[in-house]
Short mmCIF file of C-alpha atoms and ligand atoms in Angstrom, two decimals:
data_model
loop_
_atom_site.label_atom_id
_atom_site.label_comp_id
_atom_site.label_asym_id
_atom_site.label_seq_id
_atom_site.Cartn_x
_atom_site.Cartn_y
_atom_site.Cartn_z
CA MET A 549 70.01 92.46 103.40
CA ARG A 550 72.75 95.06 104.02
CA GLY A 551 70.66 98.09 105.06
CA TYR A 552 72.26 101.66 105.46
CA LEU A 553 74.31 102.94 108.12
CA VAL A 554 74.53 106.55 109.19
CA ALA A 555 76.93 107.20 111.74
CA GLY A 556 77.80 110.37 113.38
CA ASN A 557 81.40 111.38 114.45
CA TRP A 558 81.39 114.12 116.83
CA LYS A 559 84.84 114.41 116.86
CA MET A 560 86.13 116.82 119.94
CA ASN A 561 82.78 118.34 120.08
CA GLY A 562 79.95 118.83 122.55
CA SER A 563 78.58 119.65 125.94
CA ASN A 564 75.95 118.41 128.48
CA ALA A 565 73.53 120.84 126.96
CA ALA A 566 74.40 120.58 123.40
CA ASN A 567 74.71 116.86 123.61
CA ARG A 568 70.65 116.84 125.01
CA THR A 569 69.48 119.00 122.09
CA LEU A 570 71.23 117.13 119.47
CA VAL A 571 70.33 113.50 120.68
CA GLN A 572 66.61 114.44 121.42
CA GLY A 573 66.27 116.18 117.70
CA ILE A 574 67.81 112.64 116.32
CA VAL A 575 65.72 110.67 118.25
CA ALA A 576 62.36 112.37 117.61
CA GLY A 577 63.35 112.75 113.63
CA ALA A 578 64.99 109.31 113.08
CA PRO A 579 63.36 107.70 110.06
CA ALA A 580 60.75 105.01 110.79
CA GLY A 581 61.64 101.52 109.35
CA GLU A 582 64.66 99.48 109.70
CA SER A 583 66.54 100.07 106.58
CA VAL A 584 68.44 102.78 108.23
CA GLN A 585 70.68 102.29 111.29
CA LEU A 586 71.77 105.51 113.18
CA LEU A 587 74.56 105.64 115.03
CA VAL A 588 76.31 108.63 117.40
CA CYS A 589 79.78 108.62 118.55
CA PRO A 590 80.54 111.15 121.27
CA PRO A 591 83.62 111.89 122.98
CA PHE A 592 84.53 109.61 125.82
CA PRO A 593 83.29 111.86 128.73
CA TYR A 594 79.89 111.91 127.20
CA LEU A 595 79.17 108.28 126.35
CA ALA A 596 77.48 107.00 129.55
CA ALA A 597 74.96 110.19 129.42
CA VAL A 598 74.44 109.92 125.81
CA SER A 599 73.55 106.44 126.34
CA GLU A 600 70.97 107.47 129.01
CA MET A 601 69.76 109.76 126.86
CA LEU A 602 69.15 107.41 123.74
CA GLY A 603 67.24 105.21 126.19
CA ASP A 604 65.53 102.51 124.23
CA SER A 605 65.72 104.30 121.07
CA ALA A 606 66.95 102.60 117.87
CA VAL A 607 70.03 104.87 117.70
CA ALA A 608 73.05 102.99 118.34
CA LEU A 609 76.08 104.43 120.48
CA GLY A 610 79.76 104.14 119.46
CA SER A 611 83.19 105.42 120.75
CA GLN A 612 85.84 107.05 118.71
CA ASN A 613 88.80 105.18 119.55
CA ILE A 614 89.59 102.11 121.85
CA SER A 615 92.63 100.77 123.64
CA ALA A 616 94.11 97.73 122.08
CA HIS A 617 94.86 96.52 125.79
CA ASP A 618 92.34 94.96 128.12
CA SER A 619 93.33 96.90 131.31
CA GLY A 620 96.60 98.22 133.17
CA ALA A 621 99.09 100.99 133.08
CA PHE A 622 97.82 102.71 130.23
CA THR A 623 97.20 106.18 131.60
CA GLY A 624 94.69 107.88 129.63
CA GLU A 625 93.56 105.07 127.69
CA THR A 626 90.09 103.31 127.65
CA ALA A 627 89.52 99.80 127.55
CA GLY A 628 86.69 97.93 125.55
CA ASN A 629 84.86 96.79 128.44
CA MET A 630 84.77 100.07 129.97
CA LEU A 631 83.00 101.23 126.38
CA ARG A 632 80.60 98.29 126.78
CA GLU A 633 79.82 99.41 130.20
CA SER A 634 79.05 102.85 128.89
CA GLY A 635 76.69 101.39 126.49
CA CYS A 636 78.58 101.37 123.20
CA GLN A 637 77.88 98.79 120.53
CA TYR A 638 80.57 100.24 117.91
CA ALA A 639 84.01 101.58 117.94
CA ILE A 640 85.65 103.77 115.40
CA VAL A 641 89.42 102.64 114.77
CA GLY A 642 91.78 104.17 112.57
CA HIS A 643 90.11 107.38 111.75
CA SER A 644 92.71 109.44 109.59
CA GLU A 645 92.90 112.13 112.41
CA ARG A 646 94.59 109.50 114.64
CA ARG A 647 96.56 107.93 112.26
CA ALA A 648 97.92 111.43 110.97
CA LEU A 649 97.92 113.41 114.66
CA MET A 650 98.18 110.52 116.99
CA GLY A 651 100.76 108.48 114.78
CA GLU A 652 98.76 105.24 114.94
CA SER A 653 100.20 102.81 112.48
CA SER A 654 98.07 100.29 110.51
CA GLN A 655 99.12 97.66 113.06
CA ASN A 656 98.02 99.67 116.01
CA VAL A 657 94.96 100.00 114.10
CA ALA A 658 94.87 96.04 113.57
CA ASP A 659 95.04 95.46 117.25
CA LYS A 660 92.34 97.99 118.19
CA PHE A 661 89.93 96.35 115.50
CA GLN A 662 90.87 92.89 117.44
CA ALA A 663 90.34 94.61 120.86
CA ALA A 664 86.92 95.75 119.87
CA LEU A 665 85.72 92.46 118.64
CA LYS A 666 87.05 90.80 121.91
CA VAL A 667 84.41 92.41 123.82
CA GLY A 668 81.53 92.30 121.50
CA LEU A 669 82.14 95.88 119.71
CA LYS A 670 81.79 96.40 116.09
CA PRO A 671 84.74 98.13 115.01
CA ILE A 672 84.21 100.75 112.24
CA LEU A 673 87.61 100.38 110.25
CA CYS A 674 88.44 103.96 108.61
CA VAL A 675 90.71 103.82 105.27
CA GLY A 676 91.80 106.56 103.09
CA GLU A 677 94.24 107.99 101.02
CA THR A 678 95.73 111.68 101.38
CA LEU A 679 95.30 114.00 98.23
CA GLU A 680 99.13 113.44 97.44
CA GLU A 681 98.77 109.82 97.51
CA ARG A 682 95.58 109.91 95.12
CA GLU A 683 97.30 112.26 92.87
CA SER A 684 100.38 109.96 92.61
CA GLY A 685 98.05 106.90 91.67
CA GLN A 686 98.37 105.36 95.02
CA THR A 687 95.11 105.33 96.40
CA ASP A 688 94.53 101.42 95.89
CA ALA A 689 97.75 100.71 97.15
CA VAL A 690 97.38 102.67 100.53
CA ILE A 691 93.76 101.29 101.19
CA ASP A 692 95.15 97.71 100.21
CA GLU A 693 98.15 98.22 103.12
CA GLN A 694 95.59 99.66 105.52
CA LEU A 695 93.04 96.79 105.05
CA ASN A 696 95.83 93.80 104.79
CA ALA A 697 97.07 94.70 108.22
CA VAL A 698 93.85 94.07 109.69
CA LEU A 699 93.15 91.06 107.57
CA ASP A 700 96.35 89.32 108.38
CA THR A 701 96.06 90.24 112.03
CA ALA A 702 92.21 89.12 112.41
CA GLY A 703 91.38 87.24 109.53
CA VAL A 704 88.52 87.90 106.94
CA GLU A 705 85.95 86.31 109.23
CA SER A 706 86.45 88.91 111.70
CA PHE A 707 84.86 91.40 109.00
CA VAL A 708 81.30 89.48 109.76
CA ASP A 709 80.90 91.89 112.76
CA ALA A 710 82.87 95.06 111.44
CA VAL A 711 82.06 97.80 109.26
CA ILE A 712 84.37 99.87 107.14
CA ALA A 713 84.56 103.82 106.11
CA TYR A 714 86.23 104.75 103.29
CA GLU A 715 87.41 108.39 104.13
CA PRO A 716 89.51 110.11 101.63
CA VAL A 717 91.66 112.60 103.86
CA TRP A 718 91.26 115.36 101.50
CA ALA A 719 87.68 115.13 101.71
CA ILE A 720 87.30 115.33 105.45
CA GLY A 721 86.14 118.57 106.93
CA THR A 722 87.02 120.28 103.27
CA GLY A 723 83.46 120.65 101.74
CA MET A 724 85.45 118.90 99.01
CA THR A 725 83.51 115.61 98.63
CA ALA A 726 84.45 112.74 96.41
CA SER A 727 82.19 112.52 93.66
CA PRO A 728 79.84 109.16 93.81
CA GLU A 729 81.79 107.65 91.13
CA GLN A 730 85.06 108.23 92.92
CA ALA A 731 83.90 106.97 96.06
CA GLN A 732 82.24 103.96 94.36
CA ASP A 733 85.45 102.99 92.86
CA VAL A 734 87.30 102.81 95.99
CA HIS A 735 84.35 100.93 97.60
CA ARG A 736 84.25 98.48 94.76
CA HIS A 737 88.02 97.78 95.29
CA ILE A 738 87.61 97.13 99.14
CA ARG A 739 84.73 94.85 98.49
CA ALA A 740 86.52 92.86 95.96
CA ALA A 741 89.74 92.48 98.08
CA LEU A 742 87.42 91.16 100.75
CA GLU A 743 85.35 89.05 98.04
CA ALA A 744 89.17 87.53 96.97
CA GLN A 745 88.87 85.61 100.62
CA SER A 746 85.28 85.34 101.29
CA GLU A 747 82.22 86.05 99.02
CA SER A 748 79.82 85.83 101.76
CA VAL A 749 81.68 88.33 104.08
CA ALA A 750 82.13 90.74 101.06
CA ALA A 751 78.28 90.48 100.17
CA ASN A 752 77.28 91.44 104.08
CA ILE A 753 79.80 93.89 105.07
CA LYS A 754 78.64 97.65 105.13
CA ILE A 755 81.09 99.93 103.63
CA LEU A 756 80.65 103.86 104.48
CA TYR A 757 81.65 106.76 102.71
CA GLY A 758 83.03 109.65 104.90
CA GLY A 759 84.11 113.09 103.86
CA SER A 760 82.12 116.45 103.63
CA VAL A 761 78.77 114.23 103.50
CA LYS A 762 75.71 116.60 103.48
CA GLY A 763 71.94 116.28 103.20
CA ASP A 764 72.02 117.54 99.51
CA ASN A 765 75.14 114.91 98.31
CA ALA A 766 74.07 112.05 100.50
CA ALA A 767 71.68 110.42 98.07
CA GLY A 768 73.91 110.66 95.12
CA LEU A 769 76.82 108.52 97.29
CA PHE A 770 74.37 106.26 98.76
CA SER A 771 72.70 105.21 95.76
CA LYS A 772 76.01 103.88 94.31
CA PRO A 773 75.61 99.92 94.73
CA ASP A 774 78.80 99.41 97.31
CA ILE A 775 77.98 102.33 99.32
CA ASP A 776 75.96 101.67 102.17
CA GLY A 777 75.86 104.92 104.47
CA GLY A 778 78.22 107.35 105.66
CA LEU A 779 80.40 108.31 108.60
CA ILE A 780 79.55 112.17 109.00
CA GLY A 781 81.66 114.70 110.97
CA GLY A 782 80.54 118.24 110.55
CA ALA A 783 76.71 117.69 109.72
CA SER A 784 76.44 115.21 112.30
CA LEU A 785 76.66 118.15 115.06
CA LYS A 786 72.96 119.29 114.22
CA SER A 787 70.27 117.29 114.21
CA ASP A 788 68.40 118.64 111.21
CA ASP A 789 71.60 118.15 109.19
CA PHE A 790 72.30 114.76 110.23
CA LEU A 791 68.52 113.51 109.84
CA ALA A 792 68.45 115.20 106.25
CA ILE A 793 71.31 112.46 105.68
CA ALA A 794 69.65 109.79 107.26
CA ASP A 795 66.31 110.68 105.05
CA ALA A 796 68.33 110.50 101.99
CA ALA A 797 69.14 106.95 102.90
CA ALA A 798 65.70 106.15 103.93
CA SER A 799 64.52 107.42 100.54
CA LEU A 800 66.39 104.81 98.74
CA GLU A 801 65.46 101.22 98.32
CA SER A 802 67.24 99.25 100.94
CA ARG A 803 69.30 96.56 99.76
P1 PGA B 1470 83.22 115.60 107.82
O1 PGA B 1470 84.12 114.52 108.69
O2 PGA B 1470 82.15 115.19 107.31
O3 PGA B 1470 83.36 116.60 108.58
O4 PGA B 1470 83.94 115.75 106.35
C1 PGA B 1470 84.24 112.91 108.31
C2 PGA B 1470 85.07 112.34 109.41
O5 PGA B 1470 85.95 112.67 109.57
O6 PGA B 1470 84.48 111.33 109.83
#
């Protein structure tokens, strides 16, 4: 059973006070049962404190980035073992903001994916096309390039412990979400690409959708057969908004 994962990517938002309110709200209102896993990804300086706030709740903790290196002269970077020691179980790699604003290549992302696995963190590999790429019919080719860099570097079996997030760049933070059908098409394409190398990996991997997911569009997206939850930006910053998405997942039959 794949189950659902609803992950909050807080991006560069938060403060000690705001995080406490947010985490308390999420923990108190998390849907019962095991069909939906919740995850929060705060900025680096707050990881250890948020880990403590989460305590023994079922809500998981993840980072928004990870260094490809183990240790050494990499000023400003954070290694996987440090993230583990701060309480993380997941690490987002290749978010489109890092690809576009920090110049991360698909190979950099593949190296980060491997670095996460090496220390027992589950990488959440983000892939997605820009509006220009979609309009010129390149969506599948862009996804293939981003996915193949990781498949070639880490191998299909490494996806046993990974998550993929399809995040069309044009839908992130714009309020312009992909329709459930548009998202499902790409999710199917991604799962089929994995299927070509391993049927069991493809059947078990969670593929999240991200890009303007809200409480009122989540159920439509998550009810599609290849959409296993969401990577949530804006709507992850208020517990009520985030929980509305979690509840949408919980209301669907788990699969
Ligand atoms: P959004 O961000 O939900 O604010 O569109 C999603 C993301 O960037 O992960």
